[in-house]
Coordinates of C-alpha atoms in Angstrom, one line a residue:
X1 CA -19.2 17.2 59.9
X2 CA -22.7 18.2 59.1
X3 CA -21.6 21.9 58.4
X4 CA -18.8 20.6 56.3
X5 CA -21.5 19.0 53.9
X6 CA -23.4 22.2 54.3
X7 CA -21.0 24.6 53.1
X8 CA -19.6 22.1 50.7
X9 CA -23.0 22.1 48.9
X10 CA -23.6 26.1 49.2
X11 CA -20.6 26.2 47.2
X12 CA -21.2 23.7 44.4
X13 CA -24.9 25.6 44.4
X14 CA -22.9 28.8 43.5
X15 CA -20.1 27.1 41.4
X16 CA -19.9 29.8 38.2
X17 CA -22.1 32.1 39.5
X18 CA -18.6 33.9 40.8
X19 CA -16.8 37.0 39.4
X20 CA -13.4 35.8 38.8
X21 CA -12.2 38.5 36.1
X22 CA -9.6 40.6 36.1
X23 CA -10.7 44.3 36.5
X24 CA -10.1 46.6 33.2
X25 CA -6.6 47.7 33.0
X26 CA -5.0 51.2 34.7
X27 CA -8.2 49.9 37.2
X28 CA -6.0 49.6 40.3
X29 CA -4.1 53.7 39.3
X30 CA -8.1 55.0 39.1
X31 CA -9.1 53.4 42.6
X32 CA -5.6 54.6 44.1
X33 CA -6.2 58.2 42.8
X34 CA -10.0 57.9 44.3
X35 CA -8.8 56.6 47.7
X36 CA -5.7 60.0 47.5
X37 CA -8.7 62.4 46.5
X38 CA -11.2 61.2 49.3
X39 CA -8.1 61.5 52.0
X40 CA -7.4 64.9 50.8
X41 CA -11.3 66.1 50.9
X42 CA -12.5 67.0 54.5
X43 CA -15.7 65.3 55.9
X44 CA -17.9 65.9 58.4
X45 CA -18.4 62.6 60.4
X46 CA -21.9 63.7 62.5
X47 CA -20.9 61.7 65.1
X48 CA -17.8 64.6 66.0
X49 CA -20.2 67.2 64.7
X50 CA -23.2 65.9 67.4
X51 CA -20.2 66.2 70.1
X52 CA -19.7 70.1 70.1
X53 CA -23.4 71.4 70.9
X54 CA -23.7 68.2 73.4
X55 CA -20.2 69.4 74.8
X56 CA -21.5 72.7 74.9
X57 CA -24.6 72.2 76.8
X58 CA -23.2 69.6 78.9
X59 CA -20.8 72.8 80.1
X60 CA -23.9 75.3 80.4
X61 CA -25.5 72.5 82.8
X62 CA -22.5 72.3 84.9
X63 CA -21.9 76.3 85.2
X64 CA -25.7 76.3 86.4
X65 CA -25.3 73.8 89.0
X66 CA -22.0 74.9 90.4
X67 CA -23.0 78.6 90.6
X68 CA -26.6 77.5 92.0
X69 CA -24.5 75.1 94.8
X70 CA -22.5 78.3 95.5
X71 CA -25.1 80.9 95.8
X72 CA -27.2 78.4 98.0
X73 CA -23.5 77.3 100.6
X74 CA -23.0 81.1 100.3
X75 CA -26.1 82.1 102.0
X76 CA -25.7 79.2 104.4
X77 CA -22.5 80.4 105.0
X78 CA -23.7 83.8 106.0
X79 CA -26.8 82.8 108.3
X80 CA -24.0 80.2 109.9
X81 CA -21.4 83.3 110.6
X82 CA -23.9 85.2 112.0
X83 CA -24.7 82.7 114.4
X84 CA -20.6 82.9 115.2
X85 CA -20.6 85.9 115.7
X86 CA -23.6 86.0 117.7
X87 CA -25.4 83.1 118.8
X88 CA -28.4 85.0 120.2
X89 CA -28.8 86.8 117.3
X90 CA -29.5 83.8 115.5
X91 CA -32.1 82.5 117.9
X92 CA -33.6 85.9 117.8
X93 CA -33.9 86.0 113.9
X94 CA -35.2 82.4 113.8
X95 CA -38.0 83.0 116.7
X96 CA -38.7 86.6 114.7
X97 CA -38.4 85.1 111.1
X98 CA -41.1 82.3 112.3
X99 CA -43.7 85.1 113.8
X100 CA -43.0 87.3 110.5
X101 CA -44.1 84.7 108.3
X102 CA -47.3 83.2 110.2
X103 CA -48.3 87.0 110.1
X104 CA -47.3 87.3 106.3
X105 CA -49.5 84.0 106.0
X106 CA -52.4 85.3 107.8
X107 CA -52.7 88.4 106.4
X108 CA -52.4 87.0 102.7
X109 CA -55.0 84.7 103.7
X110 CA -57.5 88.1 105.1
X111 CA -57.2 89.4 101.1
X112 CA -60.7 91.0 99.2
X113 CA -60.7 92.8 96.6
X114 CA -61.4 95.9 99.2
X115 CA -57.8 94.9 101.1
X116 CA -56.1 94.0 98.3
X117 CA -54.2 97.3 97.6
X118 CA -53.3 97.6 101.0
X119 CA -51.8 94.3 101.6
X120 CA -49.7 94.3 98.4
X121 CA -48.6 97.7 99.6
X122 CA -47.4 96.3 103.2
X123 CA -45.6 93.1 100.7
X124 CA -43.8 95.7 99.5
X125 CA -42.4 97.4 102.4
X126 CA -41.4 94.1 103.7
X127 CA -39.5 92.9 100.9
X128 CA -37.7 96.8 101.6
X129 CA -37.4 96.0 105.4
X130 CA -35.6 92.5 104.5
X131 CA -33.3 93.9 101.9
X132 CA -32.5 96.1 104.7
X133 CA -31.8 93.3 106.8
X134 CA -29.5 91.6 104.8
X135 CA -27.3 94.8 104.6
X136 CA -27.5 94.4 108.4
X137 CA -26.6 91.3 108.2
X138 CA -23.2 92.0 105.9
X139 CA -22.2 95.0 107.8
X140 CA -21.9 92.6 111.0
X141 CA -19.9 89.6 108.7
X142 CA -17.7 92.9 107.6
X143 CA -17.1 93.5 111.6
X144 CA -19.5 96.7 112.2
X145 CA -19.9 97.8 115.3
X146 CA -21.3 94.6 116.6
X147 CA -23.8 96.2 119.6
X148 CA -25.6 98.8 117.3
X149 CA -25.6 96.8 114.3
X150 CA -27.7 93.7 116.7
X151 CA -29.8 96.8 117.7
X152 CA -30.5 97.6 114.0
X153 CA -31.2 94.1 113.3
X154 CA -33.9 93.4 115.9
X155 CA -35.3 97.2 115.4
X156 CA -35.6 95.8 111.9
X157 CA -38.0 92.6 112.9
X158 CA -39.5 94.4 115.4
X159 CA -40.7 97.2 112.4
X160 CA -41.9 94.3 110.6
X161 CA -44.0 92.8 113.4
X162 CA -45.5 96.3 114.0
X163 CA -46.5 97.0 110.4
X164 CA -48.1 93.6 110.2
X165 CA -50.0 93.8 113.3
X166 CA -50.9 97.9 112.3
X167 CA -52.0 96.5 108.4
X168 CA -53.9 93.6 110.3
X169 CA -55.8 95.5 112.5
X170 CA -56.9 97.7 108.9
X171 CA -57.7 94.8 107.3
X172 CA -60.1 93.6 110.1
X173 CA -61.6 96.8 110.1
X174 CA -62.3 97.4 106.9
X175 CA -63.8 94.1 106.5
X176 CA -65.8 95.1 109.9
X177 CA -66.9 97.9 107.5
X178 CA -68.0 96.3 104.7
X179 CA -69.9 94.0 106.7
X180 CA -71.8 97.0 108.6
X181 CA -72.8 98.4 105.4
X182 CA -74.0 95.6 103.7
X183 CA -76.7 95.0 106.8
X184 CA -77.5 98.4 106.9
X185 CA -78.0 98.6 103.1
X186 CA -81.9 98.6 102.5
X187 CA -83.6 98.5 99.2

């Protein structure tokens, strides 16, 4: 009831401040020619026009993570048919991989300024000895012969291991050096 009174009172507060003229005549044929004009113009509503780059990079984001996912099951996929094909092979690369990289590790770690040109050199020729290696490794997934392609493969770590150890035993050396010659020098 109370809201009855209420809006009976709002009204008889406003009671003559209302428009309640007729319009100017031909007023309704001007608005209906307006309303005919403005459907016939073209607008851009920003909301559809925010849609196409967000569509857009929303795609670019999706390309990217399928083609990362495939790249990543692809090279599972070819360490895992490797291992089908031959399971000591994979043990093999795994025990080899492990001793590659603690040498990699330790010989990063030996680096002065006197080893450094030798020890980005050796970097080098092992990123070359690994891209080796994965040819290897496709030639066996492409059914190579089997025995002399293993034999490749473990020629491969074993070239590796040896430049590692050969590059260490430099590095130790030359540090042996340096360290001679700096107790020898005398002012």
């Amino acid at each position: 009831m109370k809201e009855e009174e209420n809006l009976e009172k709002a009204f008889k507060n406003f009671q003559g401040s209302f428009d309640i003229e007729e319009p100017a005549g031909g007023h309704e044929q001007r608005f209906m020619e307006k309303l005919n004009a403005a459907n016939q113009t073209v607008s851009f509503n920003t909301k559809k026009s925010l849609w196409k780059p967000l569509s857009i990079a929303a795609s670019i984001i999706l390309i990217c993570t399928v083609s990362a996912g495939l790249f990543f099951n692809n090279a599972t996929t070819i360490e895992a048919r490797v291992a089908e094909i031959s399971p000591e092979a994979s043990q093999t690369e795994f025990y080899f991989a492990n001793l590659i990289n603690e040498q990699v590790k330790q010989l990063v770690s030996e680096g002065t300024p006197e080893t450094q040109k030798i020890i980005d050199d050796t970097l080098n020729q092992l990123r070359k000895l690994e891209t080796n290696y994965q040819v290897l490794e496709q030639d066996l997934l492409n059914g190579g012969n089997t025995k002399l392609i293993l034999s490749a493969m473990i020629n491969n770590f074993q070239t590796r291991i040896d430049l590692l150890q050969e590059v260490l035993s430099q590095v130790e050396t030359i540090k042996n050096l340096k360290k001679y010659n700096d107790e020898n020098f005398t002012i």
